[in-house]
Amino acid sequence: MGISNSLKDRLYNNYGPWALVTGASSGIGRELALRLAESGLNLVLVARRADKLEALKKEVESDYKVRAQVLVADLSEDKGLETTIRETRGMDIGLLVAAAGFGTSGEFLKGQLDSEIQMLDVNCHAVLVLTHHFARLFAAQKRGGIILLSSMVGFQGVPFAAHYAATKAYVQSLGEALSLELKPHGVDVLAAAPGPVRSGFADHANMQMGKVLTPEDVGIPILKALGRRTTVLPGFLTKFLVGSLRTLPRWGKIRVMRAVMDGMTKHQRAGA
C-alpha cells in the first residue's frame, strides 16, 4: 500500500520541512522515516547504530531527493539527549517521531535491574525530555506534530512483561493527555499503539511470537491518523486483538494477557 498524494501534501504542509525520528535505524521508526521522506520531509535520523543510519540516509537522499542528517545518540543517557537537542537547535523541525524503545520479558523477580532501568530511561525518560522540548518549540511556532509509540500492551497490566507494559502505559497516558492539552497551540499529538510487530523487538525481549505485523503494515495508518485522532491501533491484527479484549473487565484482560505471555516466554523458564 503506497502513500497517497493527499497524505504526502498534508504531512509536508502541516509538519515540514524537517522531521526528527528517533529509533530510525530499524522497525517502525525506519518505516516512518521512509514514508516521511517519500512525502518530501527532510529527516534528522537518531539511533545508536551509525552504519544503519548512514545506509538509511543514503537511501532516502537517493530515492526521495530529501536531505537527511544522522545523529548517533544513546537516548538512555543524558548525553545522548543533550546531543540531540543541541544538534537540532535552530532547525525548522515540525514533527517529532519518538519511536526509540525496547522491551524485556519474563518473570519480574528474575529480571536484571540494570536492563529494566535502561528500558525505563529509553521508553519513558527520553520520551518525556524530547516531547517537552519539542512541544515548547512547536507551541511557540503555532504548528507541529508529535508521534509517540505506545503499544496495545499499554492498556492493561501484562504478566511476564510487567515493566515493559508499564512503560507503554506511561507513553499512552502522556499522549492521550497532550493531544488535548496541546491542540489549542496548533500541535497535533498521536499515541500509536500497535500490536506485535516484526522489528527485532522479540529477539531483544527474548520472546517467541506467533502471528505478527510488519513495519509496513503500520507505518501509513499511523501517519494517516496524525492530526485526526488521539490514539491509533494500526493494522488489522492490532484492531482484532484489542477488540477481542474490549468486552472483558480489566482484571479479565490481565488474565488473558498472562496466558498469552506465558506462551511467548515459557522457553525462558524451560531453559532455566
Tab-separated table of C-alpha atoms in Angstrom:
chain	number	residue	atom	x	y	z
A	1	MET	CA	0.000	0.000	0.000
A	2	GLY	CA	1.555	3.250	-1.164
A	3	ILE	CA	1.209	6.618	0.448
A	4	SER	CA	-1.358	8.851	-1.273
A	5	ASN	CA	-0.546	12.239	-2.733
A	6	SER	CA	-3.099	13.890	-0.462
A	7	LEU	CA	-1.406	12.428	2.622
A	8	LYS	CA	2.005	13.461	1.328
A	9	ASP	CA	0.766	17.019	0.897
A	10	ARG	CA	-0.866	17.116	4.323
A	11	LEU	CA	2.227	15.823	6.075
A	12	TYR	CA	4.555	18.249	4.343
A	13	ASN	CA	2.284	21.282	4.676
A	14	ASN	CA	1.451	20.644	8.336
A	15	TYR	CA	4.773	19.352	9.651
A	16	GLY	CA	7.540	20.113	7.162
A	17	PRO	CA	10.181	20.872	6.192
A	18	TRP	CA	12.057	18.741	8.780
A	19	ALA	CA	11.085	15.758	10.937
A	20	LEU	CA	13.121	14.171	13.728
A	21	VAL	CA	12.791	10.399	14.057
A	22	THR	CA	14.283	8.502	16.986
A	23	GLY	CA	14.784	4.757	16.687
A	24	ALA	CA	15.207	5.342	12.959
A	25	SER	CA	17.657	2.510	12.337
A	26	SER	CA	15.061	-0.279	12.317
A	27	GLY	CA	11.443	-1.319	12.708
A	28	ILE	CA	8.615	1.176	12.894
A	29	GLY	CA	10.980	4.135	13.245
A	30	ARG	CA	12.713	3.274	9.983
A	31	GLU	CA	9.410	2.730	8.173
A	32	LEU	CA	8.024	6.073	9.344
A	33	ALA	CA	11.237	7.798	8.289
A	34	LEU	CA	10.919	6.303	4.791
A	35	ARG	CA	7.298	7.362	4.423
A	36	LEU	CA	8.037	10.883	5.664
A	37	ALA	CA	10.901	11.150	3.168
A	38	GLU	CA	8.512	9.935	0.466
A	39	SER	CA	6.284	12.852	1.489
A	40	GLY	CA	9.140	15.291	0.921
A	41	LEU	CA	10.201	15.941	4.524
A	42	ASN	CA	13.886	16.246	5.346
A	43	LEU	CA	14.954	13.987	8.200
A	44	VAL	CA	17.028	14.024	11.353
A	45	LEU	CA	17.728	10.340	11.985
A	46	VAL	CA	18.539	9.374	15.576
A	47	ALA	CA	19.689	5.968	16.847
A	48	ARG	CA	22.766	4.226	18.237
A	49	ARG	CA	23.878	2.343	15.094
A	50	ALA	CA	25.813	4.654	12.799
A	51	ASP	CA	26.031	2.138	9.931
A	52	LYS	CA	22.272	1.636	9.815
A	53	LEU	CA	21.624	5.378	9.947
A	54	GLU	CA	24.149	6.132	7.204
A	55	ALA	CA	22.572	3.477	4.981
A	56	LEU	CA	19.127	4.975	5.569
A	57	LYS	CA	20.455	8.472	4.879
A	58	LYS	CA	21.821	7.338	1.506
A	59	GLU	CA	18.557	5.568	0.690
A	60	VAL	CA	16.239	8.495	1.357
A	61	GLU	CA	18.529	11.043	-0.289
A	62	SER	CA	18.806	8.858	-3.398
A	63	ASP	CA	15.209	7.661	-3.663
A	64	TYR	CA	13.296	10.715	-2.477
A	65	LYS	CA	15.729	13.620	-3.042
A	66	VAL	CA	15.398	14.916	0.501
A	67	ARG	CA	18.104	15.894	2.965
A	68	ALA	CA	18.971	13.708	5.939
A	69	GLN	CA	21.136	14.350	8.977
A	70	VAL	CA	22.470	11.482	11.087
A	71	LEU	CA	22.698	11.802	14.869
A	72	VAL	CA	24.286	8.846	16.633
A	73	ALA	CA	22.975	9.009	20.191
A	74	ASP	CA	22.121	6.642	23.035
A	75	LEU	CA	18.851	8.012	24.385
A	76	SER	CA	19.201	6.042	27.609
A	77	GLU	CA	21.877	8.557	28.593
A	78	ASP	CA	21.580	12.270	29.331
A	79	LYS	CA	24.493	12.886	26.961
A	80	GLY	CA	22.537	11.396	24.069
A	81	LEU	CA	19.502	13.559	24.811
A	82	GLU	CA	21.646	16.666	25.179
A	83	THR	CA	23.351	15.939	21.852
A	84	THR	CA	20.011	15.507	20.095
A	85	ILE	CA	18.677	18.799	21.429
A	86	ARG	CA	21.912	20.717	20.821
A	87	GLU	CA	22.435	19.474	17.254
A	88	THR	CA	18.870	20.304	16.190
A	89	ARG	CA	18.764	23.776	17.714
A	90	GLY	CA	17.796	26.315	15.067
A	91	MET	CA	16.486	23.726	12.600
A	92	ASP	CA	12.971	24.148	11.212
A	93	ILE	CA	11.625	20.905	12.672
A	94	GLY	CA	7.854	20.470	12.658
A	95	LEU	CA	7.464	16.803	13.601
A	96	LEU	CA	8.869	14.605	16.363
A	97	VAL	CA	8.544	10.835	15.942
A	98	ALA	CA	9.589	9.233	19.236
A	99	ALA	CA	9.985	5.645	18.051
A	100	ALA	CA	13.067	4.604	20.030
A	101	GLY	CA	12.340	1.906	22.569
A	102	PHE	CA	12.832	-1.716	23.517
A	103	GLY	CA	11.275	-4.374	25.716
A	104	THR	CA	12.074	-7.040	28.250
A	105	SER	CA	10.069	-10.099	29.198
A	106	GLY	CA	9.977	-12.952	31.661
A	107	GLU	CA	9.464	-13.231	35.382
A	108	PHE	CA	9.900	-9.879	37.105
A	109	LEU	CA	11.814	-11.414	40.007
A	110	LYS	CA	14.420	-12.794	37.618
A	111	GLY	CA	14.878	-9.608	35.608
A	112	GLN	CA	18.150	-7.684	35.576
A	113	LEU	CA	17.590	-4.315	37.239
A	114	ASP	CA	20.160	-2.543	35.054
A	115	SER	CA	18.282	-3.608	31.914
A	116	GLU	CA	14.939	-2.563	33.378
A	117	ILE	CA	16.288	0.877	34.311
A	118	GLN	CA	17.775	1.327	30.840
A	119	MET	CA	14.407	0.444	29.319
A	120	LEU	CA	12.693	2.943	31.591
A	121	ASP	CA	15.177	5.611	30.514
A	122	VAL	CA	14.641	4.987	26.791
A	123	ASN	CA	10.905	4.281	26.800
A	124	CYS	CA	9.861	6.974	29.284
A	125	HIS	CA	12.579	9.426	30.354
A	126	ALA	CA	13.813	10.106	26.819
A	127	VAL	CA	10.238	10.440	25.568
A	128	LEU	CA	9.498	12.954	28.320
A	129	VAL	CA	12.606	15.066	27.662
A	130	LEU	CA	12.218	15.213	23.888
A	131	THR	CA	8.447	15.685	23.983
A	132	HIS	CA	8.757	18.554	26.463
A	133	HIS	CA	11.496	20.240	24.416
A	134	PHE	CA	9.798	19.993	21.036
A	135	ALA	CA	6.288	20.663	22.370
A	136	ARG	CA	7.534	24.032	23.593
A	137	LEU	CA	9.124	24.792	20.230
A	138	PHE	CA	6.048	23.708	18.284
A	139	ALA	CA	3.694	25.684	20.541
A	140	ALA	CA	5.818	28.800	20.054
A	141	GLN	CA	5.577	28.436	16.262
A	142	LYS	CA	1.861	27.503	16.472
A	143	ARG	CA	2.299	24.338	14.399
A	144	GLY	CA	3.807	20.905	14.728
A	145	GLY	CA	3.189	17.248	15.408
A	146	ILE	CA	4.335	14.576	17.845
A	147	ILE	CA	4.003	10.811	17.369
A	148	LEU	CA	4.565	8.686	20.467
A	149	LEU	CA	4.974	4.909	20.138
A	150	SER	CA	2.718	3.239	22.666
A	151	SER	CA	1.568	-0.380	22.382
A	152	MET	CA	-1.564	-2.466	22.774
A	153	VAL	CA	0.034	-3.831	25.965
A	154	GLY	CA	-0.200	-0.342	27.462
A	155	PHE	CA	-3.944	-0.676	28.100
A	156	GLN	CA	-3.673	-3.176	30.977
A	157	GLY	CA	-1.096	-4.931	33.108
A	158	VAL	CA	0.775	-7.733	31.338
A	159	PRO	CA	2.294	-10.503	33.488
A	160	PHE	CA	5.697	-11.683	32.213
A	161	ALA	CA	6.179	-8.296	30.551
A	162	ALA	CA	5.094	-6.255	33.556
A	163	HIS	CA	7.612	-3.441	33.377
A	164	TYR	CA	7.592	-3.111	29.582
A	165	ALA	CA	3.799	-2.819	29.577
A	166	ALA	CA	4.048	-0.233	32.356
A	167	THR	CA	6.417	1.911	30.271
A	168	LYS	CA	3.963	1.812	27.379
A	169	ALA	CA	1.072	2.713	29.695
A	170	TYR	CA	3.094	5.823	30.574
A	171	VAL	CA	3.521	6.720	26.908
A	172	GLN	CA	-0.152	6.049	26.133
A	173	SER	CA	-1.373	8.207	29.007
A	174	LEU	CA	1.031	11.020	28.137
A	175	GLY	CA	-0.055	11.008	24.502
A	176	GLU	CA	-3.762	10.996	25.292
A	177	ALA	CA	-3.472	13.957	27.643
A	178	LEU	CA	-1.132	16.038	25.494
A	179	SER	CA	-3.313	15.521	22.429
A	180	LEU	CA	-5.979	17.679	24.084
A	181	GLU	CA	-3.652	19.964	26.018
A	182	LEU	CA	-1.550	20.976	23.016
A	183	LYS	CA	-4.337	21.176	20.413
A	184	PRO	CA	-5.105	24.871	21.194
A	185	HIS	CA	-1.435	25.615	20.478
A	186	GLY	CA	-1.631	24.118	16.997
A	187	VAL	CA	0.288	20.964	17.970
A	188	ASP	CA	-1.049	17.534	16.986
A	189	VAL	CA	-0.168	14.609	19.285
A	190	LEU	CA	-0.810	10.971	18.436
A	191	ALA	CA	-0.314	7.836	20.535
A	192	ALA	CA	0.285	4.920	18.157
A	193	ALA	CA	-0.480	1.594	19.856
A	194	PRO	CA	0.398	-1.310	17.543
A	195	GLY	CA	0.174	-4.977	18.340
A	196	PRO	CA	3.142	-7.333	17.845
A	197	VAL	CA	5.419	-6.156	15.035
A	198	ARG	CA	8.325	-7.989	13.398
A	199	SER	CA	11.095	-5.498	14.097
A	200	GLY	CA	13.804	-7.203	16.148
A	201	PHE	CA	11.798	-6.440	19.289
A	202	ALA	CA	11.062	-10.095	20.024
A	203	ASP	CA	14.720	-11.085	19.802
A	204	HIS	CA	15.763	-8.336	22.203
A	205	ALA	CA	12.920	-9.189	24.594
A	206	ASN	CA	13.614	-12.954	24.271
A	207	MET	CA	10.038	-13.674	23.248
A	208	GLN	CA	8.654	-16.234	20.791
A	209	MET	CA	5.887	-14.541	18.827
A	210	GLY	CA	3.371	-16.147	16.514
A	211	LYS	CA	1.453	-14.047	14.014
A	212	VAL	CA	2.855	-10.528	13.809
A	213	LEU	CA	2.536	-7.347	11.793
A	214	THR	CA	5.321	-5.855	9.697
A	215	PRO	CA	6.502	-2.248	9.979
A	216	GLU	CA	4.981	-1.676	6.538
A	217	ASP	CA	1.575	-2.709	7.914
A	218	VAL	CA	1.542	0.068	10.498
A	219	GLY	CA	3.524	2.984	9.050
A	220	ILE	CA	0.951	4.594	6.789
A	221	PRO	CA	-2.004	4.046	9.192
A	222	ILE	CA	-0.024	5.891	11.872
A	223	LEU	CA	0.697	8.836	9.582
A	224	LYS	CA	-2.915	8.937	8.378
A	225	ALA	CA	-4.128	9.261	11.973
A	226	LEU	CA	-1.794	12.131	12.901
A	227	GLY	CA	-3.833	15.286	13.391
A	228	ARG	CA	-7.107	13.380	13.192
A	229	ARG	CA	-7.116	11.043	16.193
A	230	THR	CA	-5.726	10.828	19.703
A	231	THR	CA	-4.850	7.108	19.523
A	232	VAL	CA	-4.469	4.776	16.580
A	233	LEU	CA	-4.473	0.973	16.615
A	234	PRO	CA	-2.592	0.418	13.346
A	235	GLY	CA	-3.061	-2.752	11.344
A	236	PHE	CA	-5.895	-5.292	11.234
A	237	LEU	CA	-4.192	-7.626	13.716
A	238	THR	CA	-3.930	-4.830	16.290
A	239	LYS	CA	-7.608	-3.957	15.924
A	240	PHE	CA	-8.583	-7.624	16.177
A	241	LEU	CA	-6.511	-8.269	19.310
A	242	VAL	CA	-7.629	-5.120	21.114
A	243	GLY	CA	-11.223	-5.623	20.011
A	244	SER	CA	-11.262	-9.189	21.310
A	245	LEU	CA	-10.345	-7.902	24.774
A	246	ARG	CA	-12.653	-4.894	24.767
A	247	THR	CA	-15.673	-6.538	26.404
A	248	LEU	CA	-13.652	-8.007	29.273
A	249	PRO	CA	-13.235	-6.233	32.609
A	250	ARG	CA	-9.705	-5.031	33.298
A	251	TRP	CA	-8.948	-7.994	35.589
A	252	GLY	CA	-10.037	-10.323	32.805
A	253	LYS	CA	-7.784	-8.619	30.262
A	254	ILE	CA	-4.829	-9.053	32.615
A	255	ARG	CA	-5.502	-12.767	32.928
A	256	VAL	CA	-5.808	-13.200	29.170
A	257	MET	CA	-2.525	-11.349	28.677
A	258	ARG	CA	-0.908	-13.569	31.307
A	259	ALA	CA	-1.883	-16.627	29.284
A	260	VAL	CA	-0.604	-15.060	26.048
A	261	MET	CA	2.728	-14.002	27.557
A	262	ASP	CA	3.104	-17.341	29.327
A	263	GLY	CA	3.143	-18.959	25.903
A	264	MET	CA	5.618	-16.433	24.500
A	265	THR	CA	8.054	-16.768	27.390
A	266	LYS	CA	7.747	-20.394	28.552
A	267	HIS	CA	11.007	-21.247	26.725
A	268	GLN	CA	12.785	-18.932	29.199
A	269	ARG	CA	11.567	-20.967	32.156
A	270	ALA	CA	12.221	-24.263	30.373
A	271	GLY	CA	15.832	-23.275	29.894
A	272	ALA	CA	16.325	-22.013	33.413
